[in-house]
JSON list of C-alpha atoms in Angstrom, two decimals:
[
{"chain": "A", "resi": 174, "resn": "UNK", "atom": "CA", "xyz": [-41.25, 159.57, 37.73]},
{"chain": "A", "resi": 175, "resn": "UNK", "atom": "CA", "xyz": [-40.14, 162.94, 39.20]},
{"chain": "A", "resi": 176, "resn": "UNK", "atom": "CA", "xyz": [-37.59, 162.89, 41.83]},
{"chain": "A", "resi": 177, "resn": "UNK", "atom": "CA", "xyz": [-38.51, 164.37, 45.08]},
{"chain": "A", "resi": 178, "resn": "UNK", "atom": "CA", "xyz": [-36.89, 167.55, 45.92]},
{"chain": "A", "resi": 179, "resn": "UNK", "atom": "CA", "xyz": [-35.06, 166.17, 48.90]},
{"chain": "A", "resi": 180, "resn": "UNK", "atom": "CA", "xyz": [-33.62, 163.16, 47.03]},
{"chain": "A", "resi": 181, "resn": "UNK", "atom": "CA", "xyz": [-32.47, 165.32, 44.26]},
{"chain": "A", "resi": 182, "resn": "UNK", "atom": "CA", "xyz": [-30.98, 167.91, 46.36]},
{"chain": "A", "resi": 183, "resn": "UNK", "atom": "CA", "xyz": [-29.17, 165.04, 48.34]},
{"chain": "A", "resi": 184, "resn": "UNK", "atom": "CA", "xyz": [-27.88, 163.50, 45.15]},
{"chain": "A", "resi": 185, "resn": "UNK", "atom": "CA", "xyz": [-26.64, 166.83, 44.11]},
{"chain": "A", "resi": 186, "resn": "UNK", "atom": "CA", "xyz": [-24.82, 167.30, 47.28]},
{"chain": "A", "resi": 187, "resn": "UNK", "atom": "CA", "xyz": [-23.13, 164.04, 47.05]},
{"chain": "A", "resi": 188, "resn": "UNK", "atom": "CA", "xyz": [-22.11, 164.53, 43.53]},
{"chain": "A", "resi": 189, "resn": "UNK", "atom": "CA", "xyz": [-21.09, 168.27, 43.69]},
{"chain": "A", "resi": 190, "resn": "UNK", "atom": "CA", "xyz": [-20.01, 168.18, 47.38]},
{"chain": "A", "resi": 191, "resn": "UNK", "atom": "CA", "xyz": [-17.94, 171.17, 48.68]},
{"chain": "A", "resi": 192, "resn": "UNK", "atom": "CA", "xyz": [-14.14, 170.92, 47.95]},
{"chain": "A", "resi": 193, "resn": "UNK", "atom": "CA", "xyz": [-13.10, 173.67, 50.33]},
{"chain": "A", "resi": 194, "resn": "UNK", "atom": "CA", "xyz": [-13.24, 176.34, 47.77]},
{"chain": "A", "resi": 195, "resn": "UNK", "atom": "CA", "xyz": [-14.36, 179.86, 47.82]},
{"chain": "A", "resi": 196, "resn": "UNK", "atom": "CA", "xyz": [-18.21, 180.43, 47.84]},
{"chain": "A", "resi": 197, "resn": "UNK", "atom": "CA", "xyz": [-20.28, 182.73, 45.73]},
{"chain": "A", "resi": 198, "resn": "UNK", "atom": "CA", "xyz": [-21.47, 185.89, 47.32]},
{"chain": "A", "resi": 199, "resn": "UNK", "atom": "CA", "xyz": [-24.85, 184.53, 48.13]},
{"chain": "A", "resi": 200, "resn": "UNK", "atom": "CA", "xyz": [-25.59, 184.17, 51.96]},
{"chain": "A", "resi": 201, "resn": "UNK", "atom": "CA", "xyz": [-27.00, 181.09, 53.76]},
{"chain": "A", "resi": 202, "resn": "UNK", "atom": "CA", "xyz": [-26.21, 178.59, 50.88]},
{"chain": "A", "resi": 203, "resn": "UNK", "atom": "CA", "xyz": [-25.05, 175.46, 52.37]},
{"chain": "A", "resi": 204, "resn": "UNK", "atom": "CA", "xyz": [-24.24, 173.75, 49.15]},
{"chain": "A", "resi": 205, "resn": "UNK", "atom": "CA", "xyz": [-23.01, 176.09, 46.62]},
{"chain": "A", "resi": 206, "resn": "UNK", "atom": "CA", "xyz": [-23.37, 173.65, 43.89]},
{"chain": "A", "resi": 207, "resn": "UNK", "atom": "CA", "xyz": [-26.99, 172.75, 44.55]},
{"chain": "A", "resi": 208, "resn": "UNK", "atom": "CA", "xyz": [-28.90, 173.58, 41.45]},
{"chain": "A", "resi": 209, "resn": "UNK", "atom": "CA", "xyz": [-32.41, 172.06, 42.33]},
{"chain": "A", "resi": 210, "resn": "UNK", "atom": "CA", "xyz": [-34.90, 174.73, 42.00]},
{"chain": "A", "resi": 211, "resn": "UNK", "atom": "CA", "xyz": [-36.97, 175.45, 45.07]},
{"chain": "A", "resi": 212, "resn": "UNK", "atom": "CA", "xyz": [-40.11, 175.21, 42.92]},
{"chain": "A", "resi": 213, "resn": "UNK", "atom": "CA", "xyz": [-40.62, 175.02, 39.18]},
{"chain": "A", "resi": 214, "resn": "UNK", "atom": "CA", "xyz": [-42.89, 177.43, 37.43]},
{"chain": "A", "resi": 215, "resn": "UNK", "atom": "CA", "xyz": [-44.89, 176.86, 34.06]},
{"chain": "A", "resi": 216, "resn": "UNK", "atom": "CA", "xyz": [-42.57, 177.98, 31.41]},
{"chain": "A", "resi": 217, "resn": "UNK", "atom": "CA", "xyz": [-43.78, 181.15, 29.62]},
{"chain": "A", "resi": 218, "resn": "UNK", "atom": "CA", "xyz": [-42.49, 180.33, 25.96]},
{"chain": "A", "resi": 219, "resn": "UNK", "atom": "CA", "xyz": [-42.50, 184.01, 24.99]},
{"chain": "A", "resi": 220, "resn": "UNK", "atom": "CA", "xyz": [-40.00, 184.91, 27.72]},
{"chain": "A", "resi": 221, "resn": "UNK", "atom": "CA", "xyz": [-36.22, 184.61, 27.43]},
{"chain": "A", "resi": 222, "resn": "UNK", "atom": "CA", "xyz": [-34.15, 184.64, 30.51]},
{"chain": "A", "resi": 223, "resn": "UNK", "atom": "CA", "xyz": [-30.46, 185.23, 30.20]},
{"chain": "A", "resi": 224, "resn": "UNK", "atom": "CA", "xyz": [-27.56, 185.45, 32.51]},
{"chain": "A", "resi": 225, "resn": "UNK", "atom": "CA", "xyz": [-24.26, 186.76, 31.33]},
{"chain": "A", "resi": 226, "resn": "UNK", "atom": "CA", "xyz": [-21.09, 185.59, 33.08]},
{"chain": "A", "resi": 227, "resn": "UNK", "atom": "CA", "xyz": [-17.98, 187.62, 32.40]},
{"chain": "A", "resi": 228, "resn": "UNK", "atom": "CA", "xyz": [-14.56, 186.26, 33.30]},
{"chain": "A", "resi": 229, "resn": "UNK", "atom": "CA", "xyz": [-12.88, 189.20, 35.03]},
{"chain": "A", "resi": 230, "resn": "UNK", "atom": "CA", "xyz": [-9.97, 187.06, 36.16]},
{"chain": "A", "resi": 231, "resn": "UNK", "atom": "CA", "xyz": [-6.55, 188.66, 36.27]},
{"chain": "A", "resi": 232, "resn": "UNK", "atom": "CA", "xyz": [-5.66, 187.07, 32.79]},
{"chain": "A", "resi": 233, "resn": "UNK", "atom": "CA", "xyz": [-8.34, 189.49, 31.32]},
{"chain": "A", "resi": 234, "resn": "UNK", "atom": "CA", "xyz": [-5.96, 192.39, 32.17]},
{"chain": "A", "resi": 235, "resn": "UNK", "atom": "CA", "xyz": [-3.58, 191.16, 29.29]},
{"chain": "A", "resi": 236, "resn": "UNK", "atom": "CA", "xyz": [-3.73, 192.73, 25.97]},
{"chain": "A", "resi": 237, "resn": "UNK", "atom": "CA", "xyz": [-4.78, 191.11, 22.48]},
{"chain": "A", "resi": 238, "resn": "UNK", "atom": "CA", "xyz": [-4.18, 193.26, 19.49]},
{"chain": "A", "resi": 239, "resn": "UNK", "atom": "CA", "xyz": [-2.75, 196.10, 21.71]},
{"chain": "A", "resi": 240, "resn": "UNK", "atom": "CA", "xyz": [-6.03, 196.47, 23.93]},
{"chain": "A", "resi": 241, "resn": "UNK", "atom": "CA", "xyz": [-6.76, 194.80, 27.31]},
{"chain": "A", "resi": 242, "resn": "UNK", "atom": "CA", "xyz": [-9.02, 191.91, 26.93]},
{"chain": "A", "resi": 243, "resn": "UNK", "atom": "CA", "xyz": [-11.47, 193.05, 29.45]},
{"chain": "A", "resi": 244, "resn": "UNK", "atom": "CA", "xyz": [-11.88, 196.49, 27.54]},
{"chain": "A", "resi": 245, "resn": "UNK", "atom": "CA", "xyz": [-12.43, 194.57, 24.25]},
{"chain": "A", "resi": 246, "resn": "UNK", "atom": "CA", "xyz": [-14.88, 192.48, 26.04]},
{"chain": "A", "resi": 247, "resn": "UNK", "atom": "CA", "xyz": [-16.92, 195.08, 27.66]},
{"chain": "A", "resi": 248, "resn": "UNK", "atom": "CA", "xyz": [-17.32, 197.04, 24.22]},
{"chain": "A", "resi": 249, "resn": "UNK", "atom": "CA", "xyz": [-18.54, 193.86, 22.57]},
{"chain": "A", "resi": 250, "resn": "UNK", "atom": "CA", "xyz": [-20.75, 192.83, 25.44]},
{"chain": "A", "resi": 251, "resn": "UNK", "atom": "CA", "xyz": [-22.54, 196.23, 25.03]},
{"chain": "A", "resi": 252, "resn": "UNK", "atom": "CA", "xyz": [-22.79, 195.83, 21.31]},
{"chain": "A", "resi": 253, "resn": "UNK", "atom": "CA", "xyz": [-24.53, 192.44, 22.12]},
{"chain": "A", "resi": 254, "resn": "UNK", "atom": "CA", "xyz": [-26.93, 194.01, 24.51]},
{"chain": "A", "resi": 255, "resn": "UNK", "atom": "CA", "xyz": [-27.72, 196.43, 21.71]},
{"chain": "A", "resi": 256, "resn": "UNK", "atom": "CA", "xyz": [-28.60, 193.51, 19.51]},
{"chain": "A", "resi": 257, "resn": "UNK", "atom": "CA", "xyz": [-30.85, 192.09, 22.44]},
{"chain": "A", "resi": 258, "resn": "UNK", "atom": "CA", "xyz": [-32.39, 195.58, 22.56]},
{"chain": "A", "resi": 259, "resn": "UNK", "atom": "CA", "xyz": [-33.14, 195.63, 18.97]},
{"chain": "A", "resi": 260, "resn": "UNK", "atom": "CA", "xyz": [-34.48, 192.16, 19.09]},
{"chain": "A", "resi": 261, "resn": "UNK", "atom": "CA", "xyz": [-36.83, 192.88, 21.81]},
{"chain": "A", "resi": 262, "resn": "UNK", "atom": "CA", "xyz": [-38.15, 195.92, 20.07]},
{"chain": "A", "resi": 263, "resn": "UNK", "atom": "CA", "xyz": [-38.81, 194.03, 16.75]},
{"chain": "A", "resi": 264, "resn": "UNK", "atom": "CA", "xyz": [-40.29, 190.90, 18.34]},
{"chain": "A", "resi": 265, "resn": "UNK", "atom": "CA", "xyz": [-42.04, 192.33, 21.50]},
{"chain": "A", "resi": 266, "resn": "UNK", "atom": "CA", "xyz": [-40.70, 189.43, 23.45]},
{"chain": "A", "resi": 267, "resn": "UNK", "atom": "CA", "xyz": [-40.31, 189.61, 27.36]},
{"chain": "A", "resi": 268, "resn": "UNK", "atom": "CA", "xyz": [-36.53, 189.45, 28.06]},
{"chain": "A", "resi": 269, "resn": "UNK", "atom": "CA", "xyz": [-34.93, 189.32, 31.36]},
{"chain": "A", "resi": 270, "resn": "UNK", "atom": "CA", "xyz": [-31.08, 189.72, 31.67]},
{"chain": "A", "resi": 271, "resn": "UNK", "atom": "CA", "xyz": [-28.69, 189.36, 34.70]},
{"chain": "A", "resi": 272, "resn": "UNK", "atom": "CA", "xyz": [-25.10, 190.00, 34.99]},
{"chain": "A", "resi": 273, "resn": "UNK", "atom": "CA", "xyz": [-22.34, 187.91, 37.03]},
{"chain": "A", "resi": 274, "resn": "UNK", "atom": "CA", "xyz": [-18.53, 188.63, 37.11]},
{"chain": "A", "resi": 275, "resn": "UNK", "atom": "CA", "xyz": [-15.61, 187.34, 39.27]},
{"chain": "A", "resi": 276, "resn": "UNK", "atom": "CA", "xyz": [-13.83, 189.02, 42.16]},
{"chain": "A", "resi": 277, "resn": "UNK", "atom": "CA", "xyz": [-10.68, 187.29, 43.52]},
{"chain": "A", "resi": 278, "resn": "UNK", "atom": "CA", "xyz": [-12.08, 183.79, 43.01]},
{"chain": "A", "resi": 279, "resn": "UNK", "atom": "CA", "xyz": [-15.70, 184.50, 44.17]},
{"chain": "A", "resi": 280, "resn": "UNK", "atom": "CA", "xyz": [-18.67, 184.82, 41.86]},
{"chain": "A", "resi": 281, "resn": "UNK", "atom": "CA", "xyz": [-20.57, 187.95, 42.33]},
{"chain": "A", "resi": 282, "resn": "UNK", "atom": "CA", "xyz": [-23.71, 189.41, 40.93]},
{"chain": "A", "resi": 283, "resn": "UNK", "atom": "CA", "xyz": [-23.75, 192.74, 39.24]},
{"chain": "A", "resi": 284, "resn": "UNK", "atom": "CA", "xyz": [-27.16, 192.91, 38.33]},
{"chain": "A", "resi": 285, "resn": "UNK", "atom": "CA", "xyz": [-29.98, 190.30, 39.28]},
{"chain": "A", "resi": 286, "resn": "UNK", "atom": "CA", "xyz": [-31.85, 188.69, 36.58]},
{"chain": "A", "resi": 287, "resn": "UNK", "atom": "CA", "xyz": [-34.62, 191.19, 35.78]},
{"chain": "A", "resi": 288, "resn": "UNK", "atom": "CA", "xyz": [-36.57, 193.10, 33.07]},
{"chain": "A", "resi": 289, "resn": "UNK", "atom": "CA", "xyz": [-34.13, 193.97, 30.13]},
{"chain": "A", "resi": 290, "resn": "UNK", "atom": "CA", "xyz": [-32.73, 197.54, 30.83]},
{"chain": "A", "resi": 291, "resn": "UNK", "atom": "CA", "xyz": [-30.19, 198.41, 28.14]},
{"chain": "A", "resi": 292, "resn": "UNK", "atom": "CA", "xyz": [-28.88, 201.57, 30.09]},
{"chain": "A", "resi": 293, "resn": "UNK", "atom": "CA", "xyz": [-28.60, 199.80, 33.28]},
{"chain": "A", "resi": 294, "resn": "UNK", "atom": "CA", "xyz": [-26.85, 196.92, 31.93]},
{"chain": "A", "resi": 295, "resn": "UNK", "atom": "CA", "xyz": [-24.35, 198.77, 29.76]},
{"chain": "A", "resi": 296, "resn": "UNK", "atom": "CA", "xyz": [-23.46, 200.79, 32.97]},
{"chain": "A", "resi": 297, "resn": "UNK", "atom": "CA", "xyz": [-22.90, 197.90, 34.76]},
{"chain": "A", "resi": 298, "resn": "UNK", "atom": "CA", "xyz": [-20.66, 196.20, 32.14]},
{"chain": "A", "resi": 299, "resn": "UNK", "atom": "CA", "xyz": [-18.59, 199.45, 31.85]},
{"chain": "A", "resi": 300, "resn": "UNK", "atom": "CA", "xyz": [-17.84, 199.17, 35.64]},
{"chain": "A", "resi": 301, "resn": "UNK", "atom": "CA", "xyz": [-16.45, 195.63, 35.25]},
{"chain": "A", "resi": 302, "resn": "UNK", "atom": "CA", "xyz": [-12.49, 195.23, 36.05]},
{"chain": "A", "resi": 303, "resn": "UNK", "atom": "CA", "xyz": [-10.21, 192.33, 36.67]},
{"chain": "A", "resi": 304, "resn": "UNK", "atom": "CA", "xyz": [-9.24, 190.47, 39.79]},
{"chain": "A", "resi": 305, "resn": "UNK", "atom": "CA", "xyz": [-8.33, 187.01, 40.93]},
{"chain": "A", "resi": 306, "resn": "UNK", "atom": "CA", "xyz": [-9.15, 183.51, 39.65]},
{"chain": "A", "resi": 307, "resn": "UNK", "atom": "CA", "xyz": [-11.63, 181.77, 37.40]},
{"chain": "A", "resi": 308, "resn": "UNK", "atom": "CA", "xyz": [-14.60, 179.80, 39.19]},
{"chain": "A", "resi": 309, "resn": "UNK", "atom": "CA", "xyz": [-16.44, 178.59, 36.05]},
{"chain": "A", "resi": 310, "resn": "UNK", "atom": "CA", "xyz": [-18.10, 175.81, 38.00]},
{"chain": "A", "resi": 311, "resn": "UNK", "atom": "CA", "xyz": [-19.43, 178.03, 40.71]},
{"chain": "A", "resi": 312, "resn": "UNK", "atom": "CA", "xyz": [-20.64, 180.71, 38.16]},
{"chain": "A", "resi": 313, "resn": "UNK", "atom": "CA", "xyz": [-22.83, 178.05, 36.12]},
{"chain": "A", "resi": 314, "resn": "UNK", "atom": "CA", "xyz": [-24.34, 176.72, 39.45]},
{"chain": "A", "resi": 315, "resn": "UNK", "atom": "CA", "xyz": [-25.06, 180.44, 41.02]},
{"chain": "A", "resi": 316, "resn": "UNK", "atom": "CA", "xyz": [-26.40, 181.49, 37.53]},
{"chain": "A", "resi": 317, "resn": "UNK", "atom": "CA", "xyz": [-28.69, 178.53, 37.27]},
{"chain": "A", "resi": 318, "resn": "UNK", "atom": "CA", "xyz": [-30.11, 179.28, 40.65]},
{"chain": "A", "resi": 319, "resn": "UNK", "atom": "CA", "xyz": [-30.84, 182.96, 39.44]},
{"chain": "A", "resi": 320, "resn": "UNK", "atom": "CA", "xyz": [-32.52, 181.77, 36.58]},
{"chain": "A", "resi": 321, "resn": "UNK", "atom": "CA", "xyz": [-34.70, 179.41, 38.49]},
{"chain": "A", "resi": 322, "resn": "UNK", "atom": "CA", "xyz": [-35.52, 182.02, 41.25]},
{"chain": "A", "resi": 323, "resn": "UNK", "atom": "CA", "xyz": [-36.37, 184.94, 39.23]},
{"chain": "A", "resi": 324, "resn": "UNK", "atom": "CA", "xyz": [-37.11, 183.66, 35.67]},
{"chain": "A", "resi": 325, "resn": "UNK", "atom": "CA", "xyz": [-40.04, 181.53, 34.21]},
{"chain": "A", "resi": 326, "resn": "UNK", "atom": "CA", "xyz": [-38.82, 181.61, 30.40]},
{"chain": "A", "resi": 327, "resn": "UNK", "atom": "CA", "xyz": [-36.50, 179.93, 28.16]},
{"chain": "A", "resi": 328, "resn": "UNK", "atom": "CA", "xyz": [-33.23, 179.76, 30.15]},
{"chain": "A", "resi": 329, "resn": "UNK", "atom": "CA", "xyz": [-29.77, 180.77, 28.73]},
{"chain": "A", "resi": 330, "resn": "UNK", "atom": "CA", "xyz": [-26.33, 181.12, 30.12]},
{"chain": "A", "resi": 331, "resn": "UNK", "atom": "CA", "xyz": [-23.84, 183.23, 28.16]},
{"chain": "A", "resi": 332, "resn": "UNK", "atom": "CA", "xyz": [-20.03, 182.79, 29.52]},
{"chain": "A", "resi": 333, "resn": "UNK", "atom": "CA", "xyz": [-17.34, 184.78, 28.32]},
{"chain": "A", "resi": 334, "resn": "UNK", "atom": "CA", "xyz": [-13.99, 183.56, 29.37]},
{"chain": "A", "resi": 335, "resn": "UNK", "atom": "CA", "xyz": [-10.29, 183.59, 28.33]},
{"chain": "A", "resi": 336, "resn": "UNK", "atom": "CA", "xyz": [-9.26, 180.33, 30.24]},
{"chain": "A", "resi": 337, "resn": "UNK", "atom": "CA", "xyz": [-9.93, 177.10, 31.86]},
{"chain": "A", "resi": 338, "resn": "UNK", "atom": "CA", "xyz": [-11.50, 176.84, 35.51]},
{"chain": "A", "resi": 339, "resn": "UNK", "atom": "CA", "xyz": [-9.07, 177.47, 38.24]},
{"chain": "A", "resi": 340, "resn": "UNK", "atom": "CA", "xyz": [-11.32, 177.59, 41.34]},
{"chain": "A", "resi": 341, "resn": "UNK", "atom": "CA", "xyz": [-13.73, 174.78, 42.58]},
{"chain": "A", "resi": 342, "resn": "UNK", "atom": "CA", "xyz": [-15.57, 172.30, 40.73]},
{"chain": "A", "resi": 343, "resn": "UNK", "atom": "CA", "xyz": [-15.23, 171.45, 36.88]},
{"chain": "A", "resi": 344, "resn": "UNK", "atom": "CA", "xyz": [-17.95, 173.33, 34.89]},
{"chain": "A", "resi": 345, "resn": "UNK", "atom": "CA", "xyz": [-18.42, 170.12, 32.90]},
{"chain": "A", "resi": 346, "resn": "UNK", "atom": "CA", "xyz": [-19.58, 168.39, 36.12]},
{"chain": "A", "resi": 347, "resn": "UNK", "atom": "CA", "xyz": [-22.02, 171.34, 37.05]},
{"chain": "A", "resi": 348, "resn": "UNK", "atom": "CA", "xyz": [-23.52, 171.70, 33.60]},
{"chain": "A", "resi": 349, "resn": "UNK", "atom": "CA", "xyz": [-24.11, 167.81, 33.51]},
{"chain": "A", "resi": 350, "resn": "UNK", "atom": "CA", "xyz": [-25.88, 168.27, 36.71]},
{"chain": "A", "resi": 351, "resn": "UNK", "atom": "CA", "xyz": [-27.76, 171.29, 35.56]},
{"chain": "A", "resi": 352, "resn": "UNK", "atom": "CA", "xyz": [-29.16, 169.48, 32.50]},
{"chain": "A", "resi": 353, "resn": "UNK", "atom": "CA", "xyz": [-30.09, 166.23, 34.52]},
{"chain": "A", "resi": 354, "resn": "UNK", "atom": "CA", "xyz": [-31.97, 168.36, 37.30]},
{"chain": "A", "resi": 355, "resn": "UNK", "atom": "CA", "xyz": [-33.79, 170.33, 34.66]},
{"chain": "A", "resi": 356, "resn": "UNK", "atom": "CA", "xyz": [-35.13, 166.90, 33.33]},
{"chain": "A", "resi": 357, "resn": "UNK", "atom": "CA", "xyz": [-35.74, 165.62, 36.82]},
{"chain": "A", "resi": 358, "resn": "UNK", "atom": "CA", "xyz": [-37.95, 168.60, 37.64]},
{"chain": "A", "resi": 359, "resn": "UNK", "atom": "CA", "xyz": [-39.52, 168.85, 34.11]},
{"chain": "A", "resi": 360, "resn": "UNK", "atom": "CA", "xyz": [-37.88, 172.40, 34.01]},
{"chain": "A", "resi": 361, "resn": "UNK", "atom": "CA", "xyz": [-37.11, 174.32, 30.93]},
{"chain": "A", "resi": 362, "resn": "UNK", "atom": "CA", "xyz": [-33.71, 173.15, 29.50]},
{"chain": "A", "resi": 363, "resn": "UNK", "atom": "CA", "xyz": [-30.73, 175.73, 30.12]},
{"chain": "A", "resi": 364, "resn": "UNK", "atom": "CA", "xyz": [-28.76, 176.35, 27.08]},
{"chain": "A", "resi": 365, "resn": "UNK", "atom": "CA", "xyz": [-25.07, 177.37, 27.74]},
{"chain": "A", "resi": 366, "resn": "UNK", "atom": "CA", "xyz": [-23.27, 179.68, 25.31]},
{"chain": "A", "resi": 367, "resn": "UNK", "atom": "CA", "xyz": [-19.40, 179.80, 25.66]},
{"chain": "A", "resi": 368, "resn": "UNK", "atom": "CA", "xyz": [-17.28, 182.40, 24.05]},
{"chain": "A", "resi": 369, "resn": "UNK", "atom": "CA", "xyz": [-13.78, 181.16, 24.31]},
{"chain": "A", "resi": 370, "resn": "UNK", "atom": "CA", "xyz": [-11.71, 184.30, 23.83]},
{"chain": "A", "resi": 371, "resn": "UNK", "atom": "CA", "xyz": [-8.10, 184.10, 23.14]},
{"chain": "A", "resi": 372, "resn": "UNK", "atom": "CA", "xyz": [-8.08, 180.61, 24.36]},
{"chain": "A", "resi": 373, "resn": "UNK", "atom": "CA", "xyz": [-8.15, 177.25, 22.67]},
{"chain": "A", "resi": 374, "resn": "UNK", "atom": "CA", "xyz": [-11.94, 176.21, 21.88]},
{"chain": "A", "resi": 375, "resn": "UNK", "atom": "CA", "xyz": [-10.87, 172.63, 22.57]},
{"chain": "A", "resi": 376, "resn": "UNK", "atom": "CA", "xyz": [-10.66, 173.46, 26.35]},
{"chain": "A", "resi": 377, "resn": "UNK", "atom": "CA", "xyz": [-14.48, 173.37, 26.20]},
{"chain": "A", "resi": 378, "resn": "UNK", "atom": "CA", "xyz": [-15.00, 170.28, 24.07]},
{"chain": "A", "resi": 379, "resn": "UNK", "atom": "CA", "xyz": [-16.50, 168.40, 26.91]},
{"chain": "A", "resi": 380, "resn": "UNK", "atom": "CA", "xyz": [-19.01, 171.16, 27.51]},
{"chain": "A", "resi": 381, "resn": "UNK", "atom": "CA", "xyz": [-19.69, 171.19, 23.93]},
{"chain": "A", "resi": 382, "resn": "UNK", "atom": "CA", "xyz": [-20.54, 167.39, 24.03]},
{"chain": "A", "resi": 383, "resn": "UNK", "atom": "CA", "xyz": [-22.96, 168.02, 26.63]},
{"chain": "A", "resi": 384, "resn": "UNK", "atom": "CA", "xyz": [-24.76, 170.45, 24.24]},
{"chain": "A", "resi": 385, "resn": "UNK", "atom": "CA", "xyz": [-23.12, 173.70, 25.10]},
{"chain": "A", "resi": 386, "resn": "UNK", "atom": "CA", "xyz": [-22.51, 175.96, 22.14]},
{"chain": "A", "resi": 387, "resn": "UNK", "atom": "CA", "xyz": [-18.96, 177.05, 21.93]},
{"chain": "A", "resi": 388, "resn": "UNK", "atom": "CA", "xyz": [-17.50, 179.92, 19.85]},
{"chain": "A", "resi": 389, "resn": "UNK", "atom": "CA", "xyz": [-13.67, 180.69, 19.46]},
{"chain": "A", "resi": 390, "resn": "UNK", "atom": "CA", "xyz": [-12.65, 184.34, 19.14]},
{"chain": "A", "resi": 391, "resn": "UNK", "atom": "CA", "xyz": [-8.80, 184.37, 18.90]},
{"chain": "A", "resi": 392, "resn": "UNK", "atom": "CA", "xyz": [-8.25, 188.08, 18.41]},
{"chain": "A", "resi": 393, "resn": "UNK", "atom": "CA", "xyz": [-10.33, 191.27, 19.15]},
{"chain": "A", "resi": 394, "resn": "UNK", "atom": "CA", "xyz": [-11.75, 191.37, 15.69]},
{"chain": "A", "resi": 395, "resn": "UNK", "atom": "CA", "xyz": [-13.02, 187.88, 15.98]},
{"chain": "A", "resi": 396, "resn": "UNK", "atom": "CA", "xyz": [-14.59, 188.66, 19.24]},
{"chain": "A", "resi": 397, "resn": "UNK", "atom": "CA", "xyz": [-16.19, 191.83, 17.58]},
{"chain": "A", "resi": 398, "resn": "UNK", "atom": "CA", "xyz": [-17.85, 189.33, 14.96]},
{"chain": "A", "resi": 399, "resn": "UNK", "atom": "CA", "xyz": [-18.83, 186.64, 17.26]},
{"chain": "A", "resi": 400, "resn": "UNK", "atom": "CA", "xyz": [-20.18, 188.20, 20.40]},
{"chain": "A", "resi": 401, "resn": "UNK", "atom": "CA", "xyz": [-22.86, 190.76, 19.24]},
{"chain": "A", "resi": 402, "resn": "UNK", "atom": "CA", "xyz": [-24.54, 187.94, 17.32]},
{"chain": "A", "resi": 403, "resn": "UNK", "atom": "CA", "xyz": [-25.21, 185.62, 20.23]},
{"chain": "A", "resi": 404, "resn": "UNK", "atom": "CA", "xyz": [-28.98, 185.66, 21.32]},
{"chain": "A", "resi": 405, "resn": "UNK", "atom": "CA", "xyz": [-30.26, 187.81, 18.61]}
]
């Protein structure tokens, strides 16, 4: 039996209630972790909805193989976007992509989820710079709301990060609730891809146990080989 929206939202508030941490940049959100959709639309199987979350915390300013991690990440993100562009042209699928990043421990939206626009997305990626903490749990909740609000297709989150959560709720708790809420609302399941860049893949083993697909990139060359292949 489907849960009522009020019951589900209340359960989420109890489980993922505020911890006195920094919010997202959304206005009027009482529970930053509430991933219950306002309404569920029929799933369009031919549409792919993707939100990319880029860890722009201060550690991404550090260098790997002589280059700042954020610079390497941006170049490879743009290669991944080129792969999505080529896939869309070949398969004629409807694809929507959004882009989020971190700013001093706050999750911010660089581009809302919308029709795939390679030039606009790569321009937004090129502007990313480093600042502050790593609110991974917030980011997953914010991105899930974005998918539910603006998408109607197969839902995917791509998280590129070089470290563990430092702000707010553990992302494992948030992803667990995202999955259970998708089931409760007969909604499309959200697939999470984690690219662990210059950090131990084992930091994300519990996310992997929940069904996340975790890729390890210890070096710039490994990131070059891993990231562009995601979501082709």
